[in-house]
């Protein structure tokens, strides 16, 4: 049966059922391409709010040819599992912190060096400049494609069920959850903590059952993942900035016709820019809301933390791991770190 006849019949039956105003309303084309996009965040996080708008805009501009199905809250598996699925093509898109991606692409964690970025202005100059370009080139070598604009996670804060973190000494011996990443583990070992690598989808339970006493995340995550229900203290350490690369399986990305790829990339990058503004506003405004939910806040002086890392050789260790060229690119935006 030809498309036009199927369309008319479908339109006529729908019209007969009183579902559309005119029998000539063309049925949306069945998508030529249907891709899965996985992420680890709650539906209420700005990342998923902007992603829903994004997939609708892509479907509309491709006239239904390209459909992206969103799988939030680690529905398809943990971050480490989903990275494997992205590499195999089990999922086509995945937003992932560069620090977790660094298990596959070591250079991808470089933006997470402790106390590197003083503010968002320095972050975006780096990530939309030479540092981001360098990391994306390294990601491409792993047969993944990273969209041009990294999405925002935010400056990370330290929470605990036991006590406020006032100086670096308070981190000594602390059982702290960290995402699965060599840099996170290294940093908290340098603080003298006892870091435990736990995927985000298991973090709430690990805190609730006291497997760990604390964790660290931006306020937007602490709020949307309801970590305030299982954490009493929040110390505004701002100890690192973290983002989410919007990653594609390269074969799946290149399988798309060029016109669809251009439309998808445009809307994905636009959504990332909007999400950045949402997250920054949220992180700036959430302290009062979280305090009203019972969290106790303090703002520590960063000097003792930075000094502890320096004395532990943390900066020197990671400079040698990344290499002089990459480190110089980082310091172009942060100023001297080691
Ligand atoms: O796992 C985390 O802590 C989170 C949600 O911030 C990341 O995806 C890195």
CSV table of N, CA and C in Angstrom, one decimal, residues 123-216:
chain,number,residue,atom,x,y,z
A,123,UNK,N,35.6,28.7,33.7
A,123,UNK,CA,35.2,27.3,33.3
A,123,UNK,C,34.8,27.4,31.8
A,124,UNK,N,33.9,28.3,31.4
A,124,UNK,CA,33.4,28.3,30.0
A,124,UNK,C,34.5,28.7,29.1
A,125,UNK,N,35.4,29.7,29.5
A,125,UNK,CA,36.5,30.0,28.6
A,125,UNK,C,37.3,28.8,28.2
A,126,UNK,N,37.6,28.0,29.3
A,126,UNK,CA,38.4,26.7,29.1
A,126,UNK,C,37.6,25.7,28.3
A,127,UNK,N,36.4,25.4,28.7
A,127,UNK,CA,35.7,24.2,28.1
A,127,UNK,C,35.2,24.6,26.7
A,128,UNK,N,34.9,25.9,26.4
A,128,UNK,CA,34.5,26.2,25.1
A,128,UNK,C,35.7,26.7,24.3
A,129,UNK,N,36.9,26.6,24.9
A,129,UNK,CA,38.1,27.0,24.2
A,129,UNK,C,39.1,25.9,24.0
A,130,UNK,N,40.4,26.1,24.2
A,130,UNK,CA,41.4,25.1,23.8
A,130,UNK,C,41.3,23.8,24.7
A,131,UNK,N,41.0,24.0,26.0
A,131,UNK,CA,40.9,22.8,26.9
A,131,UNK,C,39.8,21.8,26.4
A,132,UNK,N,38.7,22.4,26.2
A,132,UNK,CA,37.5,21.5,25.7
A,132,UNK,C,37.9,20.9,24.4
A,133,UNK,N,38.5,21.7,23.5
A,133,UNK,CA,38.9,21.1,22.2
A,133,UNK,C,39.9,20.0,22.3
A,134,UNK,N,40.8,20.2,23.2
A,134,UNK,CA,41.8,19.1,23.5
A,134,UNK,C,41.1,17.8,24.0
A,135,UNK,N,40.2,18.0,25.0
A,135,UNK,CA,39.6,16.8,25.5
A,135,UNK,C,38.7,16.1,24.5
A,136,UNK,N,38.0,16.9,23.7
A,136,UNK,CA,37.1,16.3,22.7
A,136,UNK,C,37.9,15.5,21.6
A,137,UNK,N,39.1,16.0,21.3
A,137,UNK,CA,40.0,15.3,20.4
A,137,UNK,C,40.4,13.9,21.0
A,138,UNK,N,40.7,13.9,22.3
A,138,UNK,CA,41.1,12.7,23.0
A,138,UNK,C,39.9,11.7,23.0
A,139,UNK,N,38.7,12.2,23.2
A,139,UNK,CA,37.5,11.4,23.2
A,139,UNK,C,37.3,10.8,21.9
A,140,UNK,N,37.5,11.5,20.8
A,140,UNK,CA,37.3,11.0,19.4
A,140,UNK,C,38.2,9.8,19.2
A,141,UNK,N,39.4,9.7,19.8
A,141,UNK,CA,40.3,8.6,19.7
A,141,UNK,C,39.8,7.3,20.2
A,142,UNK,N,38.7,7.5,21.1
A,142,UNK,CA,38.1,6.3,21.8
A,142,UNK,C,36.8,5.9,21.0
A,143,UNK,N,36.7,6.4,19.8
A,143,UNK,CA,35.5,6.0,18.9
A,143,UNK,C,34.2,6.5,19.5
A,144,UNK,N,34.3,7.6,20.3
A,144,UNK,CA,33.1,8.3,20.7
A,144,UNK,C,33.1,9.7,20.2
A,145,UNK,N,31.9,10.3,20.0
A,145,UNK,CA,31.8,11.7,19.5
A,145,UNK,C,31.3,12.6,20.7
A,146,UNK,N,32.0,13.6,21.1
A,146,UNK,CA,31.5,14.5,22.1
A,146,UNK,C,31.0,15.8,21.5
A,147,UNK,N,29.7,16.2,21.7
A,147,UNK,CA,29.2,17.4,21.2
A,147,UNK,C,30.0,18.6,21.7
A,148,UNK,N,30.0,19.7,20.9
A,148,UNK,CA,30.9,20.8,21.2
A,148,UNK,C,30.7,21.4,22.5
A,149,UNK,N,29.4,21.6,23.0
A,149,UNK,CA,29.2,22.3,24.2
A,149,UNK,C,28.9,21.3,25.4
A,150,UNK,N,29.9,21.3,26.3
A,150,UNK,CA,29.7,20.5,27.5
A,150,UNK,C,28.5,21.0,28.4
A,151,UNK,N,27.7,20.1,29.0
A,151,UNK,CA,26.6,20.5,29.8
A,151,UNK,C,27.2,20.7,31.2
A,152,UNK,N,26.4,21.5,32.1
A,152,UNK,CA,27.0,21.8,33.4
A,152,UNK,C,26.5,20.8,34.5
A,153,UNK,N,27.4,20.4,35.3
A,153,UNK,CA,27.0,19.7,36.6
A,153,UNK,C,27.1,20.8,37.7
A,154,UNK,N,28.3,21.4,37.8
A,154,UNK,CA,28.4,22.5,38.7
A,154,UNK,C,29.6,22.4,39.6
A,155,UNK,N,29.8,23.4,40.5
A,155,UNK,CA,30.9,23.3,41.5
A,155,UNK,C,30.4,22.4,42.6
A,156,UNK,N,31.3,21.5,43.0
A,156,UNK,CA,30.9,20.5,43.9
A,156,UNK,C,31.1,20.9,45.4
A,157,UNK,N,30.1,20.5,46.2
A,157,UNK,CA,30.1,20.8,47.7
A,157,UNK,C,30.2,19.5,48.5
A,158,UNK,N,30.6,19.5,49.7
A,158,UNK,CA,30.8,18.3,50.5
A,158,UNK,C,29.7,18.2,51.5
A,159,UNK,N,29.1,17.0,51.6
A,159,UNK,CA,28.0,16.8,52.6
A,159,UNK,C,28.5,15.7,53.5
A,160,UNK,N,27.9,15.7,54.7
A,160,UNK,CA,28.2,14.6,55.7
A,160,UNK,C,27.0,14.4,56.6
A,161,UNK,N,26.9,13.2,57.1
A,161,UNK,CA,25.9,12.9,58.2
A,161,UNK,C,26.5,13.1,59.6
A,162,UNK,N,27.9,13.3,59.6
A,162,UNK,CA,28.5,13.3,60.9
A,162,UNK,C,28.9,14.7,61.4
A,163,UNK,N,29.5,15.5,60.6
A,163,UNK,CA,30.0,16.8,61.1
A,163,UNK,C,30.2,17.7,59.9
A,164,UNK,N,30.3,19.0,60.2
A,164,UNK,CA,30.7,20.0,59.1
A,164,UNK,C,32.2,19.8,58.8
A,165,UNK,N,32.5,20.1,57.5
A,165,UNK,CA,33.9,20.1,57.1
A,165,UNK,C,34.4,21.5,57.1
A,166,UNK,N,35.3,21.8,58.1
A,166,UNK,CA,35.7,23.2,58.3
A,166,UNK,C,37.1,23.4,57.7
A,167,UNK,N,38.0,22.5,58.0
A,167,UNK,CA,39.4,22.5,57.4
A,167,UNK,C,39.6,21.1,56.8
A,168,UNK,N,40.7,21.1,56.0
A,168,UNK,CA,41.1,19.8,55.4
A,168,UNK,C,41.3,18.7,56.4
A,169,UNK,N,41.7,19.0,57.6
A,169,UNK,CA,41.8,18.0,58.7
A,169,UNK,C,40.6,17.3,58.9
A,170,UNK,N,39.4,17.9,58.7
A,170,UNK,CA,38.1,17.2,58.9
A,170,UNK,C,37.9,16.1,57.9
A,171,UNK,N,38.6,16.1,56.8
A,171,UNK,CA,38.4,15.0,55.8
A,171,UNK,C,39.2,13.8,56.2
A,172,UNK,N,40.2,13.9,57.1
A,172,UNK,CA,41.0,12.8,57.4
A,172,UNK,C,40.2,11.6,58.0
A,173,UNK,N,40.3,10.4,57.4
A,173,UNK,CA,39.6,9.3,57.9
A,173,UNK,C,38.2,9.2,57.5
A,174,UNK,N,37.7,10.3,56.8
A,174,UNK,CA,36.2,10.3,56.4
A,174,UNK,C,35.9,9.3,55.4
A,175,UNK,N,34.8,8.5,55.7
A,175,UNK,CA,34.3,7.5,54.7
A,175,UNK,C,33.5,8.3,53.7
A,176,UNK,N,34.0,8.6,52.6
A,176,UNK,CA,33.3,9.4,51.6
A,176,UNK,C,33.1,8.7,50.3
A,177,UNK,N,31.9,8.8,49.8
A,177,UNK,CA,31.6,8.3,48.5
A,177,UNK,C,32.1,9.2,47.4
A,178,UNK,N,32.8,8.5,46.4
A,178,UNK,CA,33.2,9.3,45.2
A,178,UNK,C,32.7,8.5,44.0
A,179,UNK,N,32.4,9.3,42.9
A,179,UNK,CA,32.1,8.6,41.6
A,179,UNK,C,33.3,7.7,41.2
A,180,UNK,N,33.0,6.7,40.4
A,180,UNK,CA,34.1,5.8,39.9
A,180,UNK,C,35.1,6.5,39.0
A,181,UNK,N,36.2,7.0,39.5
A,181,UNK,CA,37.1,7.8,38.7
A,181,UNK,C,38.5,7.9,39.5
A,182,UNK,N,39.6,7.6,38.8
A,182,UNK,CA,40.9,7.6,39.4
A,182,UNK,C,41.2,9.0,40.0
A,183,UNK,N,40.7,10.1,39.4
A,183,UNK,CA,41.0,11.4,39.9
A,183,UNK,C,40.3,11.6,41.2
A,184,UNK,N,39.0,11.3,41.3
A,184,UNK,CA,38.3,11.5,42.6
A,184,UNK,C,38.9,10.7,43.7
A,185,UNK,N,39.3,9.4,43.4
A,185,UNK,CA,39.9,8.6,44.5
A,185,UNK,C,41.2,9.2,44.9
A,186,UNK,N,42.0,9.6,43.9
A,186,UNK,CA,43.3,10.2,44.2
A,186,UNK,C,43.2,11.4,45.1
A,187,UNK,N,42.2,12.3,44.7
A,187,UNK,CA,42.1,13.5,45.5
A,187,UNK,C,41.8,13.3,47.0
A,188,UNK,N,40.9,12.3,47.2
A,188,UNK,CA,40.4,12.1,48.6
A,188,UNK,C,41.5,11.3,49.4
A,189,UNK,N,42.3,10.5,48.7
A,189,UNK,CA,43.4,9.8,49.3
A,189,UNK,C,44.4,10.9,49.7
A,190,UNK,N,44.6,11.9,48.9
A,190,UNK,CA,45.5,13.0,49.2
A,190,UNK,C,45.1,13.7,50.5
A,191,UNK,N,43.7,13.8,50.6
A,191,UNK,CA,43.2,14.5,51.8
A,191,UNK,C,43.3,13.6,53.1
A,192,UNK,N,43.7,12.3,52.9
A,192,UNK,CA,43.7,11.3,54.0
A,192,UNK,C,42.4,10.7,54.3
A,193,UNK,N,41.4,10.9,53.3
A,193,UNK,CA,40.1,10.3,53.5
A,193,UNK,C,40.1,8.8,53.2
A,194,UNK,N,38.9,8.2,53.4
A,194,UNK,CA,38.8,6.8,52.9
A,194,UNK,C,37.7,6.8,51.8
A,195,UNK,N,38.1,7.1,50.6
A,195,UNK,CA,37.1,7.2,49.5
A,195,UNK,C,36.6,5.8,49.1
A,196,UNK,N,35.3,5.7,48.8
A,196,UNK,CA,34.7,4.5,48.2
A,196,UNK,C,34.0,4.8,46.9
A,197,UNK,N,34.4,4.2,45.8
A,197,UNK,CA,33.8,4.4,44.5
A,197,UNK,C,32.5,3.8,44.4
A,198,UNK,N,31.4,4.6,44.2
A,198,UNK,CA,30.1,4.1,44.1
A,198,UNK,C,29.4,4.8,43.0
A,199,UNK,N,28.7,4.1,42.1
A,199,UNK,CA,28.0,4.8,41.0
A,199,UNK,C,26.8,5.6,41.6
A,200,UNK,N,26.4,6.6,40.9
A,200,UNK,CA,25.4,7.6,41.5
A,200,UNK,C,24.1,6.9,41.8
A,201,UNK,N,23.7,5.9,41.0
A,201,UNK,CA,22.4,5.3,41.3
A,201,UNK,C,22.4,4.5,42.6
A,202,UNK,N,23.6,4.3,43.2
A,202,UNK,CA,23.6,3.5,44.5
A,202,UNK,C,24.0,4.4,45.7
A,203,UNK,N,24.1,5.7,45.4
A,203,UNK,CA,24.7,6.7,46.4
A,203,UNK,C,23.7,6.9,47.5
A,204,UNK,N,22.4,7.2,47.2
A,204,UNK,CA,21.4,7.5,48.2
A,204,UNK,C,21.4,6.4,49.3
A,205,UNK,N,21.3,5.1,48.8
A,205,UNK,CA,21.2,4.0,49.7
A,205,UNK,C,22.5,3.8,50.5
A,206,UNK,N,23.7,4.1,49.9
A,206,UNK,CA,24.9,4.0,50.6
A,206,UNK,C,25.0,5.0,51.7
A,207,UNK,N,24.4,6.2,51.5
A,207,UNK,CA,24.4,7.2,52.6
A,207,UNK,C,23.4,6.8,53.7
A,208,UNK,N,22.2,6.3,53.2
A,208,UNK,CA,21.1,6.0,54.1
A,208,UNK,C,21.5,4.8,55.1
A,209,UNK,N,22.3,3.9,54.5
A,209,UNK,CA,22.7,2.7,55.3
A,209,UNK,C,24.1,2.9,56.0
A,210,UNK,N,24.6,4.1,55.9
A,210,UNK,CA,25.9,4.5,56.5
A,210,UNK,C,27.1,3.7,56.0
A,211,UNK,N,26.9,3.1,54.8
A,211,UNK,CA,28.1,2.5,54.2
A,211,UNK,C,29.2,3.6,54.1
A,212,UNK,N,28.8,4.8,53.8
A,212,UNK,CA,29.6,6.0,53.8
A,212,UNK,C,29.0,7.1,54.6
A,213,UNK,N,29.8,8.0,55.1
A,213,UNK,CA,29.3,9.1,55.9
A,213,UNK,C,29.0,10.4,55.1
A,214,UNK,N,29.6,10.4,53.9
A,214,UNK,CA,29.5,11.7,53.2
A,214,UNK,C,29.7,11.5,51.7
A,215,UNK,N,29.4,12.5,50.9
A,215,UNK,CA,29.6,12.5,49.5
A,215,UNK,C,29.8,13.9,49.0
A,216,UNK,N,30.0,14.2,47.8
A,216,UNK,CA,30.2,15.6,47.3
A,216,UNK,C,29.5,15.7,46.0
